Amino acid sequence: MSIKISLAGNPNSGKTTMFNALTGSSQRVGNWPGVTVERKEGKLKNDPEIIIQDLPGIYSLSPYTLEEVVTRDYLISGQPDVIVNIVDAANLERNLYLTTQLAELNIPIIVTLNMIDAAAKSGITIDVEKLEKELKCPVISTSAVRGNGCDAAAELAIKTAATEVSPRKIFSEKTAAAISEIEVLLSHVPANNRYWYAVKLFERDGKIASALNLAPETMTKIDRIISDREKAENESSEAIIASERYNWIDNVIKAAVDAPAGKPDNISTKIDSIVTNRFLAIPLFAAVMFMVYYISITTIGTIGTDWVNDVLFGEWIPTWVNSALAGAGTAPWLQSLIVDGIISGVGAVLGFLPQMMVLFCCLAILEDCGYMARVAFIMDRLLRFFGLSGKSFIPMLIGTGCSVPGIMASRTIENESDRRMTVLTTSFIPCGAKLPVIALISGALFNDAAWVVTSVYFAGIAAVVISGIILKKTRLFAGEASPFIMELPHYHRPLVKSVLRTTIQRGWSFVKKAATIILLSTVVIWFLQNFNWKLEMVNPDQSILAALGSFIAPLFSPLGWGNWRATVATITGLIAKENVVSTLGVLYGVEETARTALEYRIRQEYSSIAGYSFLLFNLLCAPCFAAIGAIRREMMSARWTIFALLYLTVFAFTASFLVYQFGILISTGLWNWQTLVPAFILSGIILVLLFRRNPYCGKDGKSALDLNEKRLK
Ligand code: GDP
Ligand code: MG
């Protein structure tokens, strides 16, 4: 008989780590909320009969966000056989709040004290036996990252699944009596969930009340019961329930936990006092990112990339393939397809793999040690200062890998207009696939300078902030920013295993894409570039592609790169952003594909300002099809999707136009009024949009910010 085990717990308590340990799979782990937005299922490693489910992290069963709804609906209707409630042993008090709610569900439950290693380091000791007695359920200590106790926890869960449960009742006598009275009125609700529904009704949970479809007279009776309690306590029923839960937790903690007084984990606190310092935080973040790009783009990564490009794809492979094909007597067109098409295109992209791997590795280290969670916190402060939701930064952080999961992570945002805004702006942040374009341009025109890459990332952040400010003042997006509260994980030495896993996963998906979608695109591009409408093989200048590209190209002249090759590269970027480079590789690929050769051609054709403008446009404009699909799914509307794509492209166009025009003005000192007049007018409009008073001004929701600040102190 199969058993369903659900892993439930607060965000960041280690559920996915546990899931991976139990099932042997490698789901994405991240130390910020919102990484797991969908339920994932797997089988226990040694027993396919046991099904393990990883649920999105939640703080309570009163859902405010989409991920909380996912988890709650599942727990109530799907009925797992047993819940493994994963709690962060170092933050027991906050984590037990959810435990008190899960314990009411009438599903067998065990509690795992995860991160017991971190708790021990901060000097916290927990008396497991006493805790079991208080919680009335089995408790076990685990350290999911190290794999300690995971199998034992699974065994314990399986054993517990077969046991009977009676809901734990943790409320004061009077509240419990009121809940029982409500229970009596719920005769049509299945008996096993009745208690839980009664508590929710007592809390005046509107969603539950309408879902149960109670008769009006029953509702009146329930309302009287609640009002009586509220009058007696002089508090709202929701507050009564919450404070009674916390009272109960307080007693449990007093009985079973021994923690040192004062703020534990001094090292983390000390580091945070510098890293999240009001004035130092952003410069430090910029410096860290600069170092990352310096290492991956300018120094170490370049050595690898240069070798792959210049030697492997530049000499060895073409020479070898050429001679092999010539030896086999291959037709010239096929030889051209393979060497000028596939090797030039795919090679141009794969050439950046070493740089990307070093970059992914650096980012994974920053992520794993806990720094990226601080960045989210810092960005929250920055975004909130502009009246935006700090929660938007998590999707962007995830979006540095790939926009698709980034856009999906917007589900953690409860406020609908903030969520839409996040879906809209997440792809401004350069994803991994855009990196080759950045590396190509910075290599060809800026001597691999790390500041170019850093500036591009900050341009992405600026685009988000500017869009946020402008859009927040429109009717479509008006409203208060959602509060954002997150746990800051303890700093720890990055684990080689998880850093390698993230790096290899991302690197591998890059290679997979190069071998499929990019390969296919290069074949199509090669074909369109070598044939005319009559399907005769011609010079590239007379090809179908040249005709199409030249038709659209003038549009991009004001941006400084209105030629057909750059235009075509930009358009193929819609299929996948790696295509921008592979297309340039095919279109400029003369005899050899060496990066230096491609870079040489680019240096010949573009000024550095035009190159930067090209780069900027490609980073900010509509994302690839996969991300457009994600936008469509998350927006749940075609009109919103079209709006998003138009907005992104218009924004990109404006940004590149201004950068190019003012760049030319500053570097040459020439006043070309024809283009400068529109540039000045545009800048004026943007400034007005940015600084006009917000006609929909509400309070800027400082409370959540203060909460986060307090937590740090
Ligand atoms: P989820 O949000 O509950 O799915 O949490 P994750 O599994 O994504 O883990 C959050 C973070 O906690 C990751 O950085 C993990 O490496 C870390 N982590 C998970 N389990 C443990 C543990 O037992 N000890 C320590 N020190 N860290 C852990
Ligand atoms: Mg998770």
Short mmCIF file of N, CA, C and O in Angstrom, two decimals, residues 214-253:
data_model
loop_
_atom_site.label_atom_id
_atom_site.label_comp_id
_atom_site.label_asym_id
_atom_site.label_seq_id
_atom_site.Cartn_x
_atom_site.Cartn_y
_atom_site.Cartn_z
N LEU A 214 -22.63 27.93 4.32
CA LEU A 214 -23.50 27.69 5.47
C LEU A 214 -24.82 28.46 5.32
O LEU A 214 -24.88 29.50 4.67
N ALA A 215 -25.85 27.91 5.93
CA ALA A 215 -27.14 28.58 5.92
C ALA A 215 -27.04 29.88 6.71
O ALA A 215 -26.28 29.96 7.67
N PRO A 216 -27.81 30.90 6.31
CA PRO A 216 -27.70 32.20 6.98
C PRO A 216 -27.94 32.10 8.49
O PRO A 216 -27.24 32.76 9.27
N GLU A 217 -28.91 31.27 8.89
CA GLU A 217 -29.17 31.24 10.34
C GLU A 217 -28.00 30.60 11.10
O GLU A 217 -27.67 31.00 12.21
N THR A 218 -27.33 29.62 10.45
CA THR A 218 -26.15 29.03 11.09
C THR A 218 -25.07 30.11 11.23
O THR A 218 -24.43 30.23 12.28
N MET A 219 -24.89 30.91 10.15
CA MET A 219 -23.89 31.96 10.20
C MET A 219 -24.18 32.93 11.35
O MET A 219 -23.27 33.37 12.05
N THR A 220 -25.46 33.27 11.52
CA THR A 220 -25.81 34.19 12.60
C THR A 220 -25.44 33.59 13.95
O THR A 220 -24.90 34.27 14.82
N LYS A 221 -25.76 32.28 14.10
CA LYS A 221 -25.44 31.63 15.38
C LYS A 221 -23.93 31.67 15.63
O LYS A 221 -23.47 32.01 16.73
N ILE A 222 -23.18 31.31 14.59
CA ILE A 222 -21.71 31.30 14.73
C ILE A 222 -21.23 32.69 15.09
O ILE A 222 -20.39 32.88 15.98
N ASP A 223 -21.79 33.67 14.39
CA ASP A 223 -21.38 35.04 14.63
C ASP A 223 -21.60 35.44 16.09
O ASP A 223 -20.77 36.12 16.69
N ARG A 224 -22.73 34.98 16.67
CA ARG A 224 -23.02 35.32 18.06
C ARG A 224 -21.96 34.70 18.99
O ARG A 224 -21.46 35.35 19.90
N ILE A 225 -21.63 33.43 18.70
CA ILE A 225 -20.62 32.75 19.52
C ILE A 225 -19.30 33.53 19.50
O ILE A 225 -18.69 33.78 20.54
N ILE A 226 -18.91 33.93 18.30
CA ILE A 226 -17.63 34.63 18.16
C ILE A 226 -17.70 35.98 18.88
O ILE A 226 -16.80 36.34 19.64
N SER A 227 -18.79 36.71 18.62
CA SER A 227 -18.90 38.05 19.23
C SER A 227 -18.83 37.98 20.75
O SER A 227 -18.21 38.85 21.38
N ASP A 228 -19.45 36.96 21.32
CA ASP A 228 -19.40 36.83 22.78
C ASP A 228 -17.96 36.74 23.26
O ASP A 228 -17.56 37.42 24.21
N ARG A 229 -17.19 35.90 22.60
CA ARG A 229 -15.79 35.74 22.99
C ARG A 229 -15.03 37.05 22.79
O ARG A 229 -14.22 37.46 23.60
N GLU A 230 -15.30 37.69 21.66
CA GLU A 230 -14.59 38.93 21.35
C GLU A 230 -14.87 39.99 22.40
O GLU A 230 -13.98 40.71 22.82
N LYS A 231 -16.15 40.06 22.82
CA LYS A 231 -16.50 41.06 23.83
C LYS A 231 -15.79 40.75 25.14
O LYS A 231 -15.24 41.64 25.80
N ALA A 232 -15.77 39.46 25.50
CA ALA A 232 -15.15 39.07 26.77
C ALA A 232 -13.67 39.43 26.78
O ALA A 232 -13.13 39.86 27.80
N GLU A 233 -12.99 39.24 25.65
CA GLU A 233 -11.54 39.49 25.61
C GLU A 233 -11.21 40.89 25.12
O GLU A 233 -10.04 41.29 25.15
N ASN A 234 -12.22 41.55 24.57
CA ASN A 234 -11.99 42.87 23.99
C ASN A 234 -10.93 42.84 22.89
O ASN A 234 -10.05 43.69 22.81
N GLU A 235 -11.02 41.80 22.08
CA GLU A 235 -10.06 41.65 20.98
C GLU A 235 -10.75 40.95 19.83
O GLU A 235 -11.77 40.28 20.03
N SER A 236 -10.21 41.07 18.63
CA SER A 236 -10.81 40.34 17.51
C SER A 236 -10.55 38.85 17.68
O SER A 236 -9.57 38.46 18.32
N SER A 237 -11.43 38.05 17.12
CA SER A 237 -11.29 36.60 17.31
C SER A 237 -9.97 36.11 16.73
O SER A 237 -9.34 35.21 17.27
N GLU A 238 -9.57 36.71 15.62
CA GLU A 238 -8.31 36.29 15.01
C GLU A 238 -7.15 36.53 15.97
O GLU A 238 -6.26 35.70 16.13
N ALA A 239 -7.19 37.69 16.62
CA ALA A 239 -6.13 38.01 17.57
C ALA A 239 -6.16 37.08 18.78
O ALA A 239 -5.11 36.70 19.31
N ILE A 240 -7.36 36.71 19.21
CA ILE A 240 -7.48 35.78 20.34
C ILE A 240 -6.79 34.47 20.00
O ILE A 240 -5.95 33.96 20.75
N ILE A 241 -7.14 33.94 18.82
CA ILE A 241 -6.54 32.67 18.40
C ILE A 241 -5.03 32.79 18.32
O ILE A 241 -4.29 31.96 18.86
N ALA A 242 -4.55 33.84 17.68
CA ALA A 242 -3.10 33.99 17.50
C ALA A 242 -2.41 34.11 18.85
O ALA A 242 -1.38 33.46 19.09
N SER A 243 -2.97 34.91 19.75
CA SER A 243 -2.25 35.10 21.01
C SER A 243 -2.31 33.84 21.86
O SER A 243 -1.35 33.52 22.56
N GLU A 244 -3.40 33.09 21.75
CA GLU A 244 -3.43 31.84 22.51
C GLU A 244 -2.46 30.81 21.94
O GLU A 244 -1.86 30.04 22.68
N ARG A 245 -2.29 30.83 20.62
CA ARG A 245 -1.28 29.95 20.04
C ARG A 245 0.10 30.32 20.57
O ARG A 245 0.90 29.46 20.95
N TYR A 246 0.38 31.62 20.58
CA TYR A 246 1.71 32.04 21.03
C TYR A 246 1.93 31.76 22.52
O TYR A 246 3.03 31.40 22.92
N ASN A 247 0.87 31.91 23.32
CA ASN A 247 0.99 31.55 24.74
C ASN A 247 1.41 30.11 24.88
O ASN A 247 2.29 29.76 25.65
N TRP A 248 0.71 29.28 24.12
CA TRP A 248 0.98 27.85 24.19
C TRP A 248 2.43 27.58 23.77
O TRP A 248 3.16 26.84 24.41
N ILE A 249 2.85 28.23 22.66
CA ILE A 249 4.22 28.04 22.18
C ILE A 249 5.22 28.48 23.25
O ILE A 249 6.21 27.79 23.52
N ASP A 250 4.94 29.61 23.87
CA ASP A 250 5.82 30.12 24.93
C ASP A 250 6.05 29.06 26.00
O ASP A 250 7.18 28.82 26.41
N ASN A 251 4.95 28.43 26.42
CA ASN A 251 5.08 27.41 27.46
C ASN A 251 5.89 26.22 26.98
O ASN A 251 6.72 25.69 27.71
N VAL A 252 5.63 25.82 25.74
CA VAL A 252 6.38 24.68 25.18
C VAL A 252 7.87 25.01 25.16
O VAL A 252 8.70 24.21 25.56
N ILE A 253 8.18 26.20 24.67
CA ILE A 253 9.59 26.59 24.56
C ILE A 253 10.23 26.63 25.95
O ILE A 253 11.35 26.14 26.14
#
